[in-house]
Short mmCIF file of C-alpha atoms in Angstrom, two decimals:
data_model
loop_
_atom_site.label_atom_id
_atom_site.label_comp_id
_atom_site.label_asym_id
_atom_site.label_seq_id
_atom_site.Cartn_x
_atom_site.Cartn_y
_atom_site.Cartn_z
CA MET C 1 17.65 -25.21 -1.18
CA GLU C 2 16.03 -27.29 -3.91
CA LEU C 3 16.66 -25.82 -7.37
CA MET C 4 14.17 -26.72 -10.06
CA ARG C 5 15.54 -27.34 -13.53
CA SER C 6 15.24 -24.25 -15.69
CA PRO C 7 12.29 -24.36 -18.11
CA LEU C 8 14.73 -23.05 -20.74
CA ALA C 9 17.14 -25.97 -20.31
CA PRO C 10 18.03 -27.93 -23.46
CA ALA C 11 15.87 -31.01 -23.98
CA SER C 12 19.04 -33.09 -24.34
CA GLN C 13 22.79 -32.70 -24.14
CA PRO C 14 25.42 -34.18 -26.47
CA ASP C 15 27.90 -36.81 -25.39
CA LEU C 16 31.32 -35.21 -25.63
CA PRO C 17 33.83 -37.37 -27.50
CA PRO C 18 37.34 -38.03 -26.22
CA ILE C 19 40.14 -35.62 -27.14
CA THR C 20 43.60 -37.10 -27.35
CA GLY C 21 45.75 -35.65 -24.60
CA VAL C 22 42.86 -34.61 -22.31
CA LYS C 23 41.69 -36.60 -19.29
CA LEU C 24 39.25 -35.71 -16.52
CA ALA C 25 37.99 -36.93 -13.16
CA ALA C 26 35.67 -35.51 -10.50
CA MET C 27 34.85 -36.41 -6.92
CA ALA C 28 32.79 -35.35 -3.91
CA ALA C 29 35.31 -33.66 -1.64
CA GLY C 30 32.71 -32.21 0.74
CA LEU C 31 33.97 -28.62 0.37
CA LYS C 32 30.43 -27.24 0.73
CA TYR C 33 27.97 -29.63 -0.85
CA ARG C 34 27.00 -33.07 0.35
CA GLY C 35 26.34 -36.01 -1.91
CA ARG C 36 27.62 -34.45 -5.12
CA ASP C 37 30.88 -33.88 -6.96
CA ASP C 38 32.59 -30.58 -6.18
CA LEU C 39 36.24 -31.08 -7.15
CA LEU C 40 37.50 -31.53 -10.71
CA LEU C 41 40.89 -32.35 -12.16
CA LEU C 42 41.71 -32.05 -15.85
CA THR C 43 45.07 -33.25 -17.11
CA PHE C 44 46.79 -32.53 -20.41
CA ALA C 45 49.56 -34.13 -22.40
CA PRO C 46 52.98 -32.45 -22.34
CA GLY C 47 53.19 -29.56 -24.78
CA THR C 48 49.55 -28.50 -24.43
CA ARG C 49 49.03 -24.80 -25.16
CA VAL C 50 46.82 -22.59 -22.99
CA ALA C 51 45.00 -19.28 -23.39
CA GLY C 52 42.74 -17.47 -20.98
CA VAL C 53 40.43 -14.53 -20.38
CA LEU C 54 39.92 -13.46 -16.78
CA THR C 55 37.67 -11.18 -14.78
CA LYS C 56 38.31 -7.44 -14.76
CA SER C 57 37.03 -7.25 -11.19
CA ALA C 58 39.28 -5.22 -8.87
CA CYS C 59 38.47 -7.83 -6.20
CA ALA C 60 39.60 -10.87 -8.18
CA SER C 61 39.91 -14.24 -6.47
CA ALA C 62 43.18 -15.94 -5.57
CA PRO C 63 42.78 -18.53 -8.38
CA VAL C 64 42.31 -15.70 -10.91
CA ASP C 65 45.52 -14.08 -9.66
CA TRP C 66 47.30 -17.44 -9.98
CA CYS C 67 46.11 -17.92 -13.56
CA ARG C 68 47.01 -14.35 -14.50
CA ASP C 69 50.54 -14.86 -13.18
CA HIS C 70 51.13 -18.00 -15.25
CA LEU C 71 49.14 -17.68 -18.48
CA GLY C 72 52.03 -15.89 -20.17
CA ARG C 73 54.10 -19.08 -20.13
CA GLY C 74 51.66 -20.51 -22.67
CA THR C 75 51.68 -24.17 -21.56
CA ALA C 76 49.49 -26.25 -19.25
CA ARG C 77 49.41 -29.73 -17.77
CA ALA C 78 46.43 -29.54 -15.41
CA VAL C 79 43.41 -27.58 -14.16
CA VAL C 80 41.87 -27.87 -10.70
CA VAL C 81 38.33 -26.56 -10.17
CA ASN C 82 36.39 -26.54 -6.92
CA ALA C 83 32.75 -25.55 -6.39
CA GLY C 84 31.14 -24.11 -3.27
CA ASN C 85 33.97 -21.81 -2.17
CA ALA C 86 35.25 -19.00 -4.44
CA ASN C 87 38.51 -18.48 -2.51
CA ALA C 88 37.87 -14.78 -3.07
CA PHE C 89 38.42 -11.94 -0.60
CA THR C 90 40.43 -14.35 1.51
CA GLY C 91 43.68 -12.34 1.71
CA GLN C 92 47.00 -14.11 2.01
CA LYS C 93 45.22 -17.24 3.22
CA GLY C 94 43.62 -17.47 -0.20
CA ALA C 95 46.93 -17.01 -1.99
CA ARG C 96 48.50 -19.75 0.14
CA ALA C 97 45.54 -22.07 -0.53
CA ALA C 98 45.92 -21.49 -4.27
CA GLN C 99 49.65 -22.22 -4.15
CA MET C 100 49.08 -25.31 -2.02
CA THR C 101 46.48 -26.59 -4.47
CA ALA C 102 48.74 -26.03 -7.49
CA GLN C 103 51.66 -27.74 -5.81
CA ALA C 104 49.51 -30.72 -4.82
CA ALA C 105 48.20 -31.06 -8.36
CA ALA C 106 51.69 -30.75 -9.82
CA LEU C 107 52.91 -33.55 -7.55
CA ALA C 108 49.94 -35.74 -8.47
CA VAL C 109 50.23 -35.15 -12.22
CA GLY C 110 54.02 -34.95 -12.49
CA CYS C 111 54.58 -31.40 -13.67
CA GLU C 112 55.59 -27.95 -12.46
CA ALA C 113 53.21 -25.89 -10.33
CA HIS C 114 53.17 -23.10 -12.92
CA GLU C 115 51.69 -25.58 -15.40
CA VAL C 116 48.63 -26.00 -13.16
CA PHE C 117 45.70 -23.62 -13.55
CA LEU C 118 43.04 -23.01 -10.94
CA ALA C 119 39.40 -21.94 -10.77
CA SER C 120 37.07 -21.69 -7.80
CA THR C 121 33.40 -20.80 -7.63
CA GLY C 122 30.98 -20.33 -4.77
CA VAL C 123 30.70 -18.22 -1.64
CA ILE C 124 32.98 -15.17 -1.35
CA GLY C 125 34.89 -14.38 1.84
CA GLU C 126 35.19 -17.85 3.36
CA PRO C 127 38.73 -19.28 3.64
CA LEU C 128 39.34 -22.36 1.53
CA ASP C 129 40.87 -25.25 3.43
CA ALA C 130 43.22 -26.82 0.90
CA THR C 131 44.97 -29.11 3.37
CA ALA C 132 43.09 -32.15 2.11
CA PHE C 133 43.62 -31.35 -1.56
CA GLY C 134 46.83 -33.35 -1.72
CA ASP C 135 45.05 -36.63 -0.98
CA HIS C 136 42.04 -35.71 -3.13
CA LEU C 137 44.15 -34.76 -6.14
CA SER C 138 46.37 -37.83 -5.80
CA THR C 139 43.21 -39.93 -5.95
CA LEU C 140 41.80 -38.00 -8.91
CA ALA C 141 45.07 -38.37 -10.81
CA THR C 142 44.59 -42.15 -10.72
CA LEU C 143 40.97 -41.85 -11.90
CA VAL C 144 41.29 -39.50 -14.89
CA SER C 145 39.92 -40.80 -18.18
CA ASP C 146 39.09 -39.37 -21.59
CA ASP C 147 35.33 -39.89 -21.17
CA GLY C 148 34.76 -37.86 -18.00
CA TRP C 149 33.24 -34.75 -19.60
CA ALA C 150 29.66 -35.13 -18.36
CA ARG C 151 30.71 -35.68 -14.77
CA ALA C 152 33.19 -32.81 -15.03
CA ALA C 153 30.44 -30.41 -16.11
CA GLY C 154 28.34 -31.40 -13.11
CA ALA C 155 31.19 -30.96 -10.64
CA ILE C 156 31.65 -27.23 -11.32
CA MET C 157 28.01 -26.19 -10.79
CA THR C 158 26.78 -23.97 -7.95
CA THR C 159 23.25 -22.60 -8.42
CA ASP C 160 23.16 -24.03 -11.96
CA THR C 161 20.13 -26.23 -12.57
CA PHE C 162 21.72 -28.17 -15.43
CA SER C 163 25.25 -28.92 -16.59
CA LYS C 164 26.51 -27.07 -19.64
CA VAL C 165 28.42 -28.88 -22.38
CA ALA C 166 29.07 -28.34 -26.08
CA THR C 167 31.11 -29.99 -28.82
CA ALA C 168 31.98 -29.48 -32.47
CA ALA C 169 34.30 -30.91 -35.10
CA ALA C 170 36.21 -29.24 -37.93
CA ARG C 171 38.73 -30.00 -40.62
CA ILE C 172 42.24 -28.57 -40.62
CA GLY C 173 43.85 -29.74 -43.82
CA ASP C 174 43.20 -33.48 -44.02
CA GLN C 175 42.80 -33.83 -40.25
CA THR C 176 39.54 -33.78 -38.28
CA VAL C 177 39.84 -31.97 -34.97
CA THR C 178 37.45 -31.89 -32.01
CA ILE C 179 36.48 -29.02 -29.73
CA ASN C 180 34.79 -29.73 -26.39
CA GLY C 181 33.62 -27.23 -23.83
CA ILE C 182 32.02 -27.12 -20.38
CA ALA C 183 30.86 -24.09 -18.43
CA LYS C 184 29.03 -23.04 -15.30
CA GLY C 185 27.04 -19.93 -14.59
CA SER C 186 23.56 -18.99 -13.45
CA GLY C 187 23.76 -15.88 -11.29
CA MET C 188 26.22 -13.02 -10.78
CA ILE C 189 26.35 -12.92 -14.57
CA ALA C 190 27.39 -9.75 -16.38
CA PRO C 191 29.80 -9.05 -19.21
CA ASP C 192 33.17 -7.89 -17.98
CA MET C 193 34.73 -10.95 -19.43
CA ALA C 194 31.53 -12.81 -18.50
CA THR C 195 30.69 -14.01 -15.04
CA MET C 196 31.30 -17.69 -15.20
CA LEU C 197 33.76 -20.52 -15.50
CA GLY C 198 34.41 -22.05 -18.89
CA PHE C 199 36.88 -24.62 -20.14
CA VAL C 200 37.39 -25.43 -23.82
CA ALA C 201 39.78 -28.08 -25.11
CA THR C 202 40.82 -29.18 -28.59
CA ASP C 203 43.37 -31.38 -30.29
CA ALA C 204 43.98 -28.72 -32.96
CA PRO C 205 47.64 -27.84 -33.65
CA VAL C 206 47.48 -24.15 -32.77
CA SER C 207 49.99 -22.04 -30.89
CA SER C 208 49.16 -20.37 -27.59
CA ALA C 209 49.22 -16.95 -29.33
CA ALA C 210 46.74 -18.06 -31.99
CA LEU C 211 44.57 -19.71 -29.35
CA GLN C 212 44.61 -16.53 -27.25
CA THR C 213 43.51 -14.43 -30.23
CA LEU C 214 40.65 -16.80 -31.01
CA LEU C 215 39.54 -16.99 -27.38
CA SER C 216 39.63 -13.22 -26.81
CA ARG C 217 37.84 -12.51 -30.06
CA GLU C 218 35.05 -15.00 -29.46
CA THR C 219 34.66 -14.08 -25.78
CA ASP C 220 33.63 -10.58 -26.85
CA ARG C 221 30.94 -12.05 -29.09
CA THR C 222 29.68 -14.77 -26.76
CA PHE C 223 30.41 -14.80 -23.02
CA ASN C 224 30.78 -11.02 -22.97
CA ALA C 225 27.44 -10.67 -24.74
CA VAL C 226 25.42 -12.32 -21.98
CA THR C 227 24.02 -10.88 -18.78
CA VAL C 228 21.65 -12.22 -16.14
CA ASP C 229 21.77 -9.62 -13.40
CA SER C 230 24.48 -7.05 -14.28
CA ASP C 231 26.80 -8.29 -11.50
CA THR C 232 30.37 -9.21 -12.39
CA SER C 233 31.97 -12.02 -10.40
CA THR C 234 35.33 -12.05 -8.66
CA SER C 235 36.06 -15.43 -10.24
CA ASP C 236 35.39 -15.13 -14.00
CA THR C 237 37.69 -17.52 -15.81
CA VAL C 238 37.63 -18.93 -19.33
CA LEU C 239 40.54 -21.16 -20.29
CA ALA C 240 41.23 -22.85 -23.62
CA PHE C 241 43.65 -25.69 -24.19
CA ALA C 242 45.10 -27.15 -27.40
CA THR C 243 46.96 -30.45 -27.17
CA GLY C 244 48.07 -30.35 -30.82
CA SER C 245 47.67 -34.11 -31.10
CA ALA C 246 45.89 -33.79 -34.45
CA GLY C 247 48.82 -31.97 -36.02
CA GLU C 248 51.43 -33.34 -38.36
CA HIS C 249 55.08 -33.58 -37.29
CA GLY C 250 54.47 -31.30 -34.30
CA GLU C 251 53.99 -28.16 -36.44
CA LEU C 252 51.72 -25.50 -34.95
CA ILE C 253 49.59 -22.92 -36.73
CA GLU C 254 50.80 -19.58 -35.42
CA ASN C 255 48.31 -17.16 -36.98
CA ALA C 256 44.67 -17.18 -35.83
CA ASP C 257 43.61 -15.87 -39.25
CA ASP C 258 45.44 -18.57 -41.22
CA SER C 259 43.10 -19.89 -43.92
CA ALA C 260 43.80 -23.41 -42.66
CA LEU C 261 41.73 -22.48 -39.59
CA ASP C 262 38.65 -21.24 -41.49
CA GLU C 263 36.47 -24.19 -40.49
CA PHE C 264 38.05 -24.45 -37.05
CA ARG C 265 37.24 -20.81 -36.24
CA GLN C 266 33.56 -21.42 -37.00
CA ALA C 267 33.48 -24.56 -34.86
CA PHE C 268 35.31 -22.84 -32.00
CA ALA C 269 32.82 -19.96 -32.12
CA HIS C 270 29.92 -22.42 -32.17
CA VAL C 271 31.09 -24.12 -28.97
CA MET C 272 31.57 -20.83 -27.13
CA ARG C 273 28.25 -19.38 -28.26
CA ASN C 274 26.45 -22.59 -27.33
CA LEU C 275 27.88 -22.48 -23.81
CA ALA C 276 27.09 -18.78 -23.42
CA MET C 277 23.47 -19.31 -24.45
CA GLN C 278 23.13 -22.17 -21.98
CA ILE C 279 24.26 -19.83 -19.19
CA VAL C 280 21.54 -17.32 -20.07
CA ARG C 281 18.99 -20.14 -20.31
CA ASP C 282 19.95 -21.10 -16.75
CA GLY C 283 19.74 -17.58 -15.36
CA GLU C 284 18.53 -17.77 -11.78
CA GLY C 285 14.74 -17.91 -11.85
CA ALA C 286 14.61 -17.35 -15.62
CA THR C 287 11.54 -18.27 -17.65
CA LYS C 288 12.42 -16.43 -20.88
CA LEU C 289 15.48 -16.11 -23.10
CA VAL C 290 15.83 -12.57 -24.42
CA SER C 291 17.92 -11.21 -27.30
CA VAL C 292 18.52 -7.46 -27.63
CA ASP C 293 19.60 -6.56 -31.16
CA ILE C 294 20.82 -2.97 -31.61
CA ARG C 295 21.26 -1.66 -35.13
CA GLY C 296 22.14 1.68 -36.68
CA ALA C 297 24.37 2.94 -33.85
CA VAL C 298 27.31 5.26 -34.45
CA SER C 299 29.70 2.37 -33.74
CA ASP C 300 29.70 -1.24 -32.59
CA ALA C 301 30.96 -0.10 -29.19
CA SER C 302 28.07 2.33 -28.88
CA ALA C 303 25.63 -0.39 -29.93
CA ARG C 304 27.05 -2.68 -27.27
CA ALA C 305 26.61 -0.07 -24.54
CA ILE C 306 23.00 0.48 -25.55
CA ALA C 307 22.31 -3.26 -25.80
CA MET C 308 23.63 -3.76 -22.28
CA SER C 309 21.60 -0.82 -20.97
CA VAL C 310 18.47 -2.55 -22.25
CA ALA C 311 19.51 -6.07 -21.24
CA ASN C 312 20.46 -5.04 -17.70
CA SER C 313 17.44 -2.87 -16.96
CA PRO C 314 15.36 -4.33 -14.10
CA LEU C 315 12.31 -2.52 -15.49
CA VAL C 316 12.76 -4.13 -18.92
CA LYS C 317 13.43 -7.55 -17.42
CA THR C 318 10.45 -7.48 -15.04
CA ALA C 319 8.15 -6.34 -17.84
CA ILE C 320 9.31 -9.36 -19.85
CA ALA C 321 8.68 -11.61 -16.85
CA GLY C 322 5.14 -10.23 -16.69
CA GLU C 323 4.71 -10.64 -20.47
CA ASP C 324 3.97 -6.91 -20.69
CA ALA C 325 4.68 -5.38 -24.11
CA ASN C 326 5.83 -2.15 -22.46
CA TRP C 327 8.06 -0.74 -25.19
CA GLY C 328 8.34 2.52 -23.24
CA ARG C 329 10.87 0.75 -21.02
CA ILE C 330 13.03 0.08 -24.07
CA VAL C 331 12.90 3.78 -24.91
CA MET C 332 13.96 4.52 -21.33
CA ALA C 333 16.89 2.11 -21.44
CA VAL C 334 18.14 3.46 -24.78
CA GLY C 335 17.88 7.02 -23.53
CA LYS C 336 19.84 6.41 -20.31
CA ALA C 337 22.73 4.57 -22.00
CA GLY C 338 24.78 7.74 -22.46
CA GLN C 339 25.28 7.01 -26.15
CA PRO C 340 24.36 9.03 -29.25
CA ALA C 341 20.67 8.55 -30.04
CA ASP C 342 17.96 10.60 -31.71
CA ARG C 343 14.46 10.12 -30.35
CA ASP C 344 12.88 10.94 -33.71
CA LYS C 345 14.89 8.28 -35.55
CA LEU C 346 14.25 5.48 -33.05
CA SER C 347 12.25 2.39 -34.07
CA ILE C 348 11.55 -0.73 -31.96
CA TRP C 349 10.30 -4.25 -32.68
CA PHE C 350 9.14 -7.07 -30.39
CA GLY C 351 9.76 -10.10 -32.56
CA ASP C 352 8.37 -9.18 -35.98
CA VAL C 353 5.93 -6.69 -34.51
CA LYS C 354 6.92 -3.05 -35.00
CA VAL C 355 5.85 -1.20 -31.87
CA ALA C 356 7.56 2.17 -32.34
CA HIS C 357 8.56 4.05 -35.48
CA GLU C 358 10.81 7.10 -35.70
CA GLY C 359 10.06 8.53 -32.31
CA GLU C 360 6.44 7.53 -31.75
CA ARG C 361 4.10 4.57 -31.60
CA ALA C 362 4.03 2.67 -34.89
CA PRO C 363 0.94 3.57 -36.96
CA ASP C 364 -0.17 -0.06 -37.28
CA TYR C 365 0.85 -1.06 -33.75
CA SER C 366 -1.05 -4.07 -32.40
CA GLU C 367 -1.00 -4.60 -28.63
CA GLU C 368 -2.43 -8.06 -29.18
CA ALA C 369 0.35 -9.10 -31.57
CA ALA C 370 3.09 -7.64 -29.36
CA SER C 371 1.66 -9.32 -26.26
CA LEU C 372 1.50 -12.64 -28.09
CA HIS C 373 5.23 -12.44 -28.80
CA MET C 374 5.95 -11.65 -25.13
CA GLN C 375 4.16 -14.84 -24.09
CA GLY C 376 6.72 -17.07 -25.79
CA GLN C 377 9.82 -18.55 -24.12
CA GLU C 378 12.10 -16.59 -26.45
CA VAL C 379 11.67 -12.83 -26.71
CA LYS C 380 13.45 -10.77 -29.36
CA ILE C 381 13.87 -7.01 -28.99
CA THR C 382 15.22 -5.06 -31.96
CA VAL C 383 16.13 -1.37 -31.87
CA GLU C 384 17.02 0.67 -34.97
CA LEU C 385 18.77 3.92 -34.05
CA GLY C 386 19.22 5.35 -37.55
CA MET C 387 22.55 6.91 -36.59
CA GLY C 388 25.16 4.80 -38.39
CA ASP C 389 26.33 1.25 -39.12
CA GLY C 390 27.14 0.03 -35.61
CA SER C 391 25.45 -3.13 -34.33
CA TYR C 392 25.58 -5.54 -31.41
CA THR C 393 23.40 -8.28 -29.96
CA ALA C 394 23.20 -8.96 -26.22
CA TYR C 395 21.46 -11.89 -24.55
CA THR C 396 19.70 -11.91 -21.21
CA CYS C 397 16.73 -13.40 -19.38
CA ASP C 398 13.73 -12.13 -17.46
CA LEU C 399 13.87 -11.16 -13.79
CA THR C 400 11.42 -13.09 -11.61
CA LYS C 401 10.54 -13.51 -7.94
CA ARG C 402 12.48 -16.76 -8.00
CA TYR C 403 15.72 -14.83 -8.54
CA ILE C 404 15.16 -13.06 -5.22
CA GLU C 405 14.40 -16.35 -3.45
CA ILE C 406 17.54 -18.04 -4.78
CA ASN C 407 19.87 -15.20 -3.85
CA GLY C 408 18.17 -14.46 -0.54
CA ASP C 409 18.93 -18.04 0.54
CA TYR C 410 22.30 -18.46 -1.23
CA ARG C 411 24.47 -18.93 1.88
CA SER C 412 21.85 -20.91 3.81
#
């Protein structure tokens, strides 16, 4: 099936600079796709720290189980990613395929199997034949280079219409550090970690504990704040790696809130948010990027639940696709969220246009102005609950006929 590039895709993508201690290579292994890369190997220098956030799905894939079993060790030497087959719901065959892949990568790279992390994306329920991975990974290990980021981002795509990359730099003391990230995601996107694969690497001298704190904290604000279709994948994986090569004398920063990391934290957040927004922009069939900003809730957690109720509503999303300023659907989604709300305190905006005020249509409501905002590529919905200080912003996209076409033909 031919996938047209999303109209919300970035006009250009940055070239990701090299990071000392990180090398990448991709190849066409023919796992599902023909004529494109679908197998990726990343390698890391000895001593590289790792952190991860994984799906909460009760039907997690074999690679997720593998990562969960080994993240606690805190170090990594390699990552293997394949596209086209999720190695999920494959029973003991899937577990054996994951182990076989890790062992093959360890042999190719020269490390222990527990230092290899895995991620798979694609069709659920089809056994993954890993018998050829040994040869493939041995080849990739000879091809890795520090400038393979663009090709790596392309190798992990499934129904994505563009590759997703981001980079930032920051100062830690008198050292400049780099943060690079790649991600994939287009459908089966809903916050429960975030339905996607993401890999972030840096040369910053941070411990695995500090890296884990930063990753978990920013995941809640970025990847967990996006939704395309409310469906959580079996394969959600975000991994972060820190080679520490920019540090002095091998000393690591152990506390994520250390003032030395002030600029780094901002840059790290920028990379993750950039990748998350690209995933929403590539939502299957999407034509509009939508932000849902909830204010005045009784708590941030309550605001998040309401934001997701709005962002995941098919009625809200189809109205946006039809450029219909139907603010009644926002009222509906707030009311069904199961969170404290008072109809007579509720106010709603589409962009800068106030459409509802304290429980009824705004006195100066303009259908023309509201409709004009809905016609843009970026739609902003703001809800003021008037109940407290809680706030949260979720990001989604519209729901179009193209989404049905893509997913109706997904296994074809």
